[in-house]
């Protein structure tokens, strides 16, 4: 079912683990051309065709009608106007008049014009001529996904406790703040398994350090939390602070482990700690070195991490900052007209993640210098690979929680992902929903969004509705930004409603873990568009607000403010289940459109006829769950 077409000398991204004989790109069954160094191909679509894929991307489940870019981008404003987010997941699938999948294994920029310029045409522009294209046909959508997933390798399975409820914020800056969070959840009797440590736990934002004033005797503290059933999950950033006496930086500098400029000097950019070096994760020896550094924290009992800022995010380069400051000095005292003012403003706005800075970074691949532009999309994936390789060697598979912001297909074998810095917007509940099947297609099963929204101030009802979707996502993490409203469950009035929602999660964990492991082992999806199960149902094919879950269920989160329910479409007779704390109500419903009442403390779920799922008794920690103490519903 899979044919591999090769052009030039592709960089080995290690995305594909199966071996395929290469066919000349001249045999590619699409109209194509090379234009100004770019390989461009296109295919026609009928009016009713659907295009799935692209993993973590803006807009809908059906990708038609927009232009997307594969370019890992540090962009916290996830609006419909954007073309790329933090990941590059180069898989799409046409479904309809013709059904096939395409994976482009290429670590630089790709432009996907999917019915935007011409409504019935997809035009793909690859920013180079060295790549592999994998073409998959002759099957149903789920068969094509499974064939692709088999080619790219088995998805990562995290430890069981990673399915518990997780609380994060930028930042719980010291032990007292962490203790206050745990105490708040305990007093409210709301389940909790993990608390996150954002950048302020470090000494001056230095990787693999702990500020001893904020966290005295860190190892003892971690052990104490573990006795309470709580896992602490620290952040690790890609940039290593430039500082004499800081061993990680000195080792990286002295051994030549950092990315270079064209003249061979270390590339230096500014991030949280100021000037940093960026490890050249594309080198195996650098990955081994950087991965081994996690030992500082695993020796303290840490068994979960999140990798961040690894697109890589660059706030500024020294050259770029100097140019901007010089421009500001030149304009000081002048009467700035419209164009001059915006020229100055745009100069400073353009400092972060600047294309010229990326172009000045060089990697060493197989002994040769390669410009970052050609490998940008696999930088973050290789950072996570460094950690994953170390964890597997030291602890075995599935012992350490690992997930990342930037990613490329292949990283799914060693980590999960979260969907980045979203907002406390109602539209982002649906954006979360729409990313789930797309991420699953690309192998990323352990995934989820920042529940309640990361940026801006959340409302009580928004957090509850977000959590009611998060009940089903493998990563269930509440996360908020510095300066925003406290959105821990116990900080809202009538936190019993939050307890009801989170308890539902713990009741579902045995079921969710079972279908997760099954999806990993069988190269399957946890979340599917309705059209996968009901291909002849026009309403199901167009539905973007509901998903199939496992083999048994359909989910339909409430995503609007100031409503007590919503309309839902049933493609067949189903049992409507409402879950709230330890309460379960069921109602048989016929195929068709129904209005369902869903209060803020309720989680709606539909179960197919003849199917059942298990519910266990809730507990405050996953370690207290009894997976054998289950009832079957309906």
XYZ file of C-alpha atoms in Angstrom:
634
model
C 0.000 0.000 0.000
C 2.939 2.382 0.558
C 5.151 3.654 -2.245
C 8.225 5.750 -1.528
C 9.256 8.390 -4.051
C 12.691 9.948 -3.575
C 14.123 13.193 -4.870
C 17.791 14.120 -4.492
C 19.582 13.256 -1.240
C 17.087 13.526 1.620
C 18.254 14.153 5.173
C 17.468 11.143 7.333
C 14.899 12.467 9.810
C 14.314 8.955 11.246
C 10.569 9.553 10.983
C 10.018 6.250 9.147
C 11.195 2.978 10.682
C 10.091 0.538 7.958
C 12.233 0.038 4.884
C 10.841 0.777 1.406
C 12.467 0.633 -1.997
C 12.782 4.087 -3.539
C 11.001 5.020 -6.740
C 12.154 7.970 -8.822
C 10.238 11.142 -8.129
C 9.538 11.237 -11.851
C 7.026 8.444 -11.232
C 5.026 10.447 -8.680
C 1.360 10.174 -9.750
C 0.703 13.930 -9.505
C 1.345 16.845 -11.804
C 4.604 18.416 -10.620
C 7.378 20.858 -11.446
C 10.479 22.484 -9.994
C 10.170 26.247 -9.700
C 12.925 28.437 -8.229
C 14.391 25.544 -6.249
C 11.030 24.332 -4.937
C 9.311 21.085 -5.813
C 5.612 21.714 -6.395
C 2.925 19.125 -6.982
C -0.846 19.256 -7.088
C -3.966 17.140 -7.190
C -7.617 17.817 -7.896
C -10.440 17.466 -5.394
C -14.134 16.989 -5.972
C -16.552 19.309 -4.210
C -17.359 16.857 -1.400
C -13.827 15.556 -0.754
C -12.385 15.962 2.725
C -8.717 16.559 3.509
C -7.536 15.311 6.894
C -4.198 15.509 8.662
C -1.392 17.976 9.417
C -1.502 17.013 13.100
C -1.239 20.074 15.320
C -2.545 22.819 13.065
C -5.034 25.695 13.211
C -8.605 25.586 11.913
C -10.732 22.496 11.393
C -10.632 18.730 11.189
C -11.241 19.137 7.450
C -8.298 21.203 6.241
C -9.903 22.495 3.043
C -10.036 26.201 2.338
C -6.805 27.466 3.864
C -3.041 27.676 3.407
C -0.925 25.859 5.993
C 2.825 25.833 6.512
C 4.952 23.130 8.033
C 7.222 25.344 10.081
C 7.584 24.934 13.837
C 6.672 28.372 15.175
C 6.698 29.936 18.632
C 3.385 31.748 18.259
C 1.057 32.114 21.266
C -1.854 33.550 19.266
C -3.705 30.581 17.821
C -6.173 32.395 15.593
C -7.738 31.341 12.309
C -5.361 33.682 10.494
C -2.314 31.579 11.373
C -0.802 29.019 9.033
C 1.466 27.136 11.453
C 1.879 26.358 15.123
C 4.616 24.538 17.063
C 4.740 21.308 15.078
C 5.463 20.015 11.583
C 3.326 16.938 10.914
C 3.557 16.452 7.158
C 0.767 13.908 6.658
C -2.480 14.565 4.802
C -5.221 12.274 3.552
C -7.747 12.899 0.801
C -11.054 11.154 1.446
C -13.918 10.981 -1.031
C -13.876 10.603 -4.798
C -10.380 9.235 -4.338
C -8.836 8.165 -1.038
C -5.108 8.251 -0.342
C -2.545 9.479 2.170
C 0.664 11.442 1.624
C 3.586 11.860 4.011
C 6.369 14.207 2.974
C 9.532 13.457 4.926
C 11.271 16.788 4.656
C 12.603 18.783 7.642
C 12.255 22.274 6.172
C 9.303 24.404 5.153
C 6.349 23.034 3.190
C 3.387 25.100 1.998
C 0.015 23.361 1.719
C -2.558 25.270 -0.332
C -5.616 23.087 0.263
C -8.394 24.603 -1.805
C -7.468 28.183 -0.923
C -6.229 29.594 -4.222
C -8.356 27.191 -6.239
C -11.231 25.625 -4.322
C -10.942 22.194 -5.944
C -7.172 21.885 -6.036
C -4.454 21.123 -3.487
C -1.031 22.554 -4.310
C 1.947 21.509 -2.190
C 5.214 23.465 -2.389
C 8.276 21.809 -0.838
C 11.041 24.299 -0.087
C 13.793 22.177 -1.633
C 14.469 19.175 -3.846
C 15.839 16.622 -1.351
C 12.958 14.673 0.209
C 10.942 11.467 0.329
C 7.237 11.277 -0.418
C 5.298 8.275 0.868
C 2.077 7.582 -1.008
C -0.550 5.333 0.603
C -3.691 4.224 -1.225
C -6.127 1.304 -1.596
C -7.923 1.448 1.704
C -10.427 3.124 3.965
C -9.289 6.165 5.941
C -8.560 4.151 9.080
C -6.708 1.509 7.045
C -4.539 4.226 5.492
C -3.830 5.715 8.919
C -2.878 2.304 10.307
C -0.589 1.598 7.366
C 1.124 4.950 7.813
C 1.402 4.524 11.580
C 2.921 1.074 11.089
C 5.578 2.660 8.870
C 6.510 5.330 11.417
C 6.602 3.075 14.482
C 4.762 2.420 17.711
C 3.457 5.386 19.674
C 4.832 6.269 23.088
C 2.952 4.972 26.140
C 3.452 7.068 29.299
C 3.287 5.742 32.869
C -0.190 5.062 34.270
C -0.042 7.998 36.701
C 0.305 10.389 33.753
C -3.412 9.874 33.098
C -4.221 11.591 36.402
C -5.212 15.222 36.745
C -2.288 17.653 36.495
C -2.004 21.245 37.699
C 0.427 23.763 36.254
C 1.084 27.476 36.221
C 3.804 29.865 35.219
C 4.914 29.672 38.022
C 4.728 27.846 41.313
C 8.040 29.464 42.128
C 8.931 27.757 45.407
C 8.102 24.815 47.672
C 5.541 26.824 49.619
C 3.634 27.635 46.425
C 3.625 23.965 45.384
C 2.481 22.906 48.850
C -0.336 25.457 48.703
C -1.582 23.918 45.456
C -1.529 20.395 46.856
C -3.160 21.584 50.072
C -5.855 23.406 48.110
C -6.764 20.289 46.166
C -6.644 18.080 49.254
C -8.944 20.367 51.238
C -11.386 20.513 48.338
C -11.184 16.707 48.036
C -10.385 17.054 44.319
C -8.132 14.375 42.766
C -4.620 15.412 41.737
C -1.534 13.506 40.591
C 0.954 16.098 39.360
C 2.153 19.638 39.928
C 4.395 21.375 37.395
C 7.543 23.380 37.932
C 7.913 26.112 35.344
C 11.095 28.094 34.691
C 11.286 29.734 38.125
C 12.361 26.532 39.895
C 15.774 26.852 38.230
C 18.777 28.910 39.262
C 18.536 31.924 36.941
C 16.710 29.824 34.312
C 19.611 27.395 33.906
C 18.690 23.896 32.702
C 19.301 21.007 35.129
C 19.632 23.269 38.156
C 17.339 23.834 41.133
C 17.257 27.070 43.122
C 18.104 25.862 46.607
C 16.606 28.925 48.261
C 13.245 28.172 46.686
C 13.484 24.384 47.031
C 15.854 23.463 49.898
C 16.918 19.787 49.827
C 15.103 19.175 46.576
C 15.591 15.396 46.620
C 13.999 15.102 50.048
C 11.168 17.358 48.915
C 10.471 15.247 45.809
C 10.457 12.097 47.962
C 8.009 13.723 50.359
C 5.650 14.621 47.514
C 5.885 11.108 46.105
C 4.818 9.701 49.482
C 1.777 11.941 49.131
C 1.131 10.477 45.674
C 2.209 13.666 43.884
C 4.626 13.766 40.938
C 6.568 16.982 40.293
C 7.167 17.716 36.608
C 9.911 20.270 35.831
C 10.357 22.110 32.558
C 13.526 21.877 30.433
C 14.264 24.502 27.768
C 16.373 24.144 24.646
C 18.739 27.055 25.315
C 21.691 26.646 27.726
C 22.649 29.825 29.574
C 26.025 31.317 28.700
C 27.772 31.606 32.059
C 31.281 30.799 33.172
C 31.206 28.301 36.007
C 27.933 26.738 34.840
C 29.032 23.196 34.047
C 26.419 22.427 31.385
C 27.370 25.500 29.397
C 31.103 24.967 29.837
C 30.854 21.343 28.684
C 28.814 22.354 25.664
C 31.237 25.141 24.743
C 34.430 23.185 25.341
C 33.248 20.134 23.403
C 31.783 22.092 20.511
C 28.258 20.837 21.226
C 26.420 24.073 20.396
C 25.056 25.112 17.019
C 27.458 27.287 15.051
C 27.468 30.256 12.759
C 28.910 29.886 9.278
C 32.389 30.893 10.505
C 32.387 28.119 13.154
C 31.762 30.241 16.248
C 28.903 29.379 18.589
C 25.550 30.856 17.605
C 24.186 32.878 20.528
C 20.652 34.117 21.049
C 18.612 35.490 23.888
C 15.875 33.546 25.685
C 14.759 33.460 29.366
C 18.244 33.555 30.944
C 19.623 36.035 28.432
C 22.288 34.799 26.013
C 22.266 31.026 25.479
C 23.900 28.360 23.377
C 21.660 25.960 21.460
C 22.809 22.320 21.591
C 23.114 20.749 18.154
C 20.593 17.995 18.834
C 20.962 16.645 15.307
C 24.283 15.100 16.394
C 24.128 11.758 18.189
C 26.963 12.639 20.570
C 25.209 15.874 21.573
C 21.954 14.005 22.184
C 23.792 11.513 24.401
C 25.416 14.368 26.328
C 22.258 16.422 26.769
C 20.075 13.396 27.563
C 22.451 12.338 30.331
C 21.935 15.716 32.025
C 18.386 14.742 32.999
C 20.056 12.426 35.522
C 20.513 15.381 37.868
C 16.741 15.455 38.260
C 15.903 11.766 37.917
C 18.396 11.097 40.735
C 16.179 13.351 42.860
C 13.167 11.159 42.072
C 11.719 13.186 39.201
C 9.903 10.938 36.707
C 8.217 13.418 34.389
C 9.380 16.313 32.173
C 8.092 18.776 29.619
C 10.462 20.136 26.982
C 9.769 23.696 25.892
C 11.073 26.539 23.699
C 12.469 23.977 21.280
C 11.277 25.190 17.884
C 13.776 26.768 18.791
C 12.288 29.955 20.220
C 14.732 32.870 20.039
C 13.769 36.186 21.624
C 16.633 37.995 19.914
C 20.128 37.560 18.539
C 22.908 39.873 19.647
C 23.250 41.185 16.107
C 19.528 41.769 15.723
C 19.224 43.504 19.086
C 22.194 45.741 18.347
C 20.675 46.790 15.013
C 17.322 47.543 16.663
C 18.889 49.608 19.448
C 20.988 51.538 16.930
C 17.871 52.315 14.932
C 16.119 53.533 18.073
C 19.081 55.822 18.857
C 19.094 57.182 15.298
C 15.386 58.037 15.556
C 15.585 59.580 19.028
C 14.425 63.179 18.984
C 13.039 62.958 15.444
C 9.458 63.619 14.457
C 8.333 60.105 13.517
C 5.655 60.064 10.854
C 3.404 57.069 10.261
C 5.886 55.036 8.243
C 8.881 55.798 10.487
C 6.999 54.937 13.676
C 5.831 51.579 12.347
C 9.282 50.905 10.926
C 10.723 51.300 14.438
C 7.932 49.289 16.044
C 8.255 46.461 13.521
C 12.023 46.373 14.026
C 11.564 45.420 17.666
C 8.584 43.153 17.025
C 10.674 41.343 14.433
C 13.479 40.493 16.845
C 11.888 37.241 18.010
C 12.219 34.105 15.880
C 13.692 36.137 13.064
C 14.209 34.397 9.726
C 17.682 35.913 9.330
C 18.707 34.548 12.721
C 17.524 31.056 11.800
C 19.455 31.311 8.536
C 22.653 32.121 10.424
C 22.540 28.888 12.484
C 24.489 25.845 11.286
C 24.386 22.175 12.283
C 26.820 19.349 11.680
C 25.228 16.369 9.926
C 27.399 13.450 8.822
C 30.458 15.682 9.107
C 29.129 18.466 6.896
C 27.773 21.907 7.723
C 24.026 22.296 7.136
C 22.084 25.530 7.465
C 19.313 25.466 10.050
C 16.778 26.480 7.383
C 17.087 23.004 5.907
C 16.403 21.147 9.176
C 14.378 23.585 11.273
C 11.407 21.284 11.813
C 13.370 18.441 13.409
C 15.276 20.496 15.977
C 12.752 20.182 18.790
C 12.006 16.564 17.946
C 15.682 15.730 18.369
C 15.826 17.509 21.719
C 13.010 15.254 22.891
C 14.688 12.260 21.287
C 17.786 13.021 23.396
C 15.703 12.739 26.549
C 13.731 9.725 25.337
C 16.847 7.760 24.392
C 18.349 8.386 27.819
C 15.166 7.465 29.685
C 14.709 4.220 27.763
C 18.344 3.229 28.338
C 18.276 3.995 32.058
C 14.720 3.112 33.046
C 13.100 1.141 30.227
C 10.057 2.106 28.198
C 7.105 3.841 29.754
C 8.691 4.743 33.090
C 9.148 8.489 32.534
C 6.540 11.007 31.397
C 7.906 13.037 28.499
C 6.147 15.522 26.268
C 7.241 18.426 24.146
C 6.055 21.626 22.526
C 7.835 21.385 19.149
C 7.570 18.085 17.300
C 7.980 16.222 14.028
C 6.629 12.822 13.051
C 8.936 10.238 14.627
C 9.050 12.023 17.985
C 5.765 10.233 18.754
C 7.821 7.125 19.542
C 9.442 8.730 22.598
C 7.075 11.453 23.771
C 3.727 13.123 23.733
C 2.904 16.740 22.927
C 0.793 19.535 24.254
C -0.771 22.052 21.914
C 1.112 25.087 23.150
C 0.168 28.496 24.495
C -3.549 28.662 23.787
C -5.975 31.251 25.168
C -8.885 31.318 27.571
C -11.225 31.597 24.609
C -14.347 29.517 24.056
C -13.218 28.876 20.484
C -10.161 27.074 21.840
C -12.287 24.320 23.324
C -13.234 23.401 19.781
C -9.679 23.954 18.524
C -8.535 21.408 21.110
C -11.176 18.946 19.920
C -10.230 19.392 16.266
C -6.519 18.798 16.847
C -7.041 15.450 18.588
C -7.796 13.174 15.589
C -5.236 14.993 13.438
C -2.522 14.420 16.058
C -3.556 10.765 16.402
C -3.198 10.243 12.657
C 0.431 11.346 12.989
C 1.163 8.995 15.891
C 0.800 11.441 18.774
C -1.586 9.713 21.160
C -0.486 11.309 24.437
C -1.637 14.846 23.792
C -3.863 17.615 25.065
C -4.292 21.356 25.377
C -3.830 23.718 28.320
C -7.227 23.296 29.951
C -8.854 26.580 30.857
C -6.504 28.309 28.438
C -2.945 29.512 29.060
C -3.172 33.185 28.088
C -5.729 35.729 29.397
C -8.156 35.453 32.301
C -10.419 32.421 32.405
C -14.009 32.430 33.585
C -15.339 29.779 35.924
C -17.689 28.294 33.339
C -14.977 28.224 30.664
C -12.644 26.224 32.893
C -15.419 23.755 33.737
C -16.365 23.242 30.084
C -12.691 22.942 29.083
C -12.164 20.323 31.802
C -15.219 18.401 30.641
C -13.443 17.875 27.296
C -10.102 17.313 29.028
C -11.665 14.421 30.935
C -11.146 12.410 27.733
C -7.736 13.672 26.546
C -4.766 11.521 27.647
C -2.942 14.631 28.941
C -5.330 16.378 31.351
C -3.450 19.491 32.453
C -4.751 22.831 33.718
C -2.132 25.475 32.864
C -2.147 29.277 33.051
C 0.253 32.124 32.341
C 2.011 34.546 34.637
C -0.233 37.475 35.519
C -3.500 35.752 34.687
C -6.301 34.781 37.040
C -5.643 31.814 39.297
C -7.510 28.951 37.656
C -6.794 26.050 40.006
C -10.076 24.252 40.625
C -10.241 25.144 44.324
C -9.867 28.871 43.617
C -13.352 29.178 42.125
C -16.630 29.470 43.986
C -18.552 26.236 44.521
C -15.557 24.064 43.734
C -17.772 20.997 44.234
C -18.594 21.354 40.538
C -14.898 20.968 39.706
C -14.659 17.958 41.989
C -17.544 16.361 40.072
C -15.735 16.826 36.748
C -12.289 15.657 37.881
C -13.764 12.625 39.663
C -15.292 11.594 36.336
C -11.789 11.566 34.877
C -10.542 9.214 37.578
C -13.532 6.936 37.092
C -12.675 6.734 33.373
C -8.911 6.202 33.706
C -8.966 2.370 33.438
C -11.030 2.660 30.250
C -8.905 5.477 28.805
C -5.646 3.683 29.590
C -6.966 0.484 28.008
C -7.976 2.137 24.737
C -4.735 4.155 24.713
C -2.566 1.039 24.943
C -4.707 -0.695 22.320
C -4.332 2.254 19.945
C -0.559 2.235 20.433
C -0.206 -1.507 19.939
C -2.510 -1.634 16.896
C -1.424 1.657 15.266
C -4.947 2.908 15.768
C -6.540 6.221 16.738
C -8.134 7.078 20.071
C -10.112 9.950 18.532
C -11.686 9.703 15.082
C -13.816 12.014 12.936
C -17.387 10.718 12.714
C -16.919 10.106 8.990
C -14.488 7.259 9.712
C -17.316 5.294 11.319
C -20.219 6.617 9.233
C -18.856 7.220 5.717
C -22.258 7.357 4.024
C -23.791 9.825 6.478
C -23.526 13.373 5.098
C -24.121 15.044 8.472
C -21.498 12.847 10.135
C -19.008 13.600 7.351
C -19.329 17.335 7.963
C -19.433 17.238 11.762
C -16.600 19.194 13.430
C -17.932 19.423 17.004
C -18.095 15.725 17.958
C -15.582 12.859 17.867
C -15.617 9.100 18.139
C -13.703 7.800 21.166
C -12.317 4.260 21.115
C -14.585 1.577 19.686
C -17.448 2.404 21.998
C -18.146 6.109 22.422
C -18.839 9.509 20.949
C -17.931 12.742 22.748
C -19.552 16.146 22.299
C -18.243 18.923 24.584
C -20.265 22.046 25.303
C -18.244 24.921 23.830
C -20.452 28.015 24.215
C -20.906 30.369 27.145
C -24.159 30.905 29.032
C -25.883 27.771 27.759
C -27.195 24.776 29.682
C -26.688 22.300 26.855
C -26.420 21.975 23.103
C -27.667 20.189 20.015
C -25.965 16.936 19.120
C -26.258 14.635 16.118
C -26.508 10.881 16.645
C -25.506 8.909 13.534
C -27.139 5.815 15.043
C -29.192 4.912 18.100
C -27.043 5.487 21.185
C -27.204 5.698 24.954
C -26.781 9.209 26.301
C -24.743 9.114 29.511
C -24.240 12.005 31.889
C -21.433 11.636 34.401
C -21.004 13.849 37.453
C -18.888 12.779 40.400
C -20.213 9.346 41.348
C -23.557 9.956 39.622
C -24.460 8.277 36.338
C -27.631 8.852 34.348
C -28.509 7.103 31.096
C -31.101 7.670 28.400
C -31.712 5.752 25.195
C -31.807 8.044 22.163
C -32.691 7.428 18.538
C -30.615 8.428 15.542
C -31.007 12.099 14.689
C -30.630 15.559 16.170
C -31.308 16.069 19.873
C -30.948 18.888 22.359
C -29.133 17.628 25.443
C -29.115 19.329 28.814
C -25.600 19.455 30.276
C -24.998 21.347 33.506
C -21.593 22.799 34.370
C -20.745 19.863 36.649
C -21.689 17.190 34.112
C -19.745 15.364 31.412
C -21.775 14.186 28.393
C -20.955 10.924 26.636
C -22.693 8.716 24.087
C -22.190 4.960 23.941
C -22.926 2.863 20.855
C -25.585 0.209 20.962
C -24.264 -3.110 22.198
C -21.137 -1.482 23.687
C -20.123 -0.914 27.298
C -17.320 0.885 29.089
C -15.916 0.426 32.562
C -16.177 2.983 35.372
C -14.189 2.536 38.559
C -14.649 4.208 41.924
C -12.966 7.640 42.113
C -9.834 8.247 44.168
C -7.592 11.169 45.076
C -4.599 9.659 43.231
C -4.170 7.202 40.380
C -2.151 5.053 42.795
C -5.306 4.631 44.885
C -7.480 3.478 41.972
C -8.729 -0.086 41.904
C -9.084 -0.990 38.240
C -10.863 -4.201 39.193
C -13.517 -2.318 41.186
C -15.480 -1.277 38.123
C -19.068 -1.173 36.955
C -20.017 -1.431 33.312
C -22.233 1.178 31.667
C -24.792 1.450 30.253
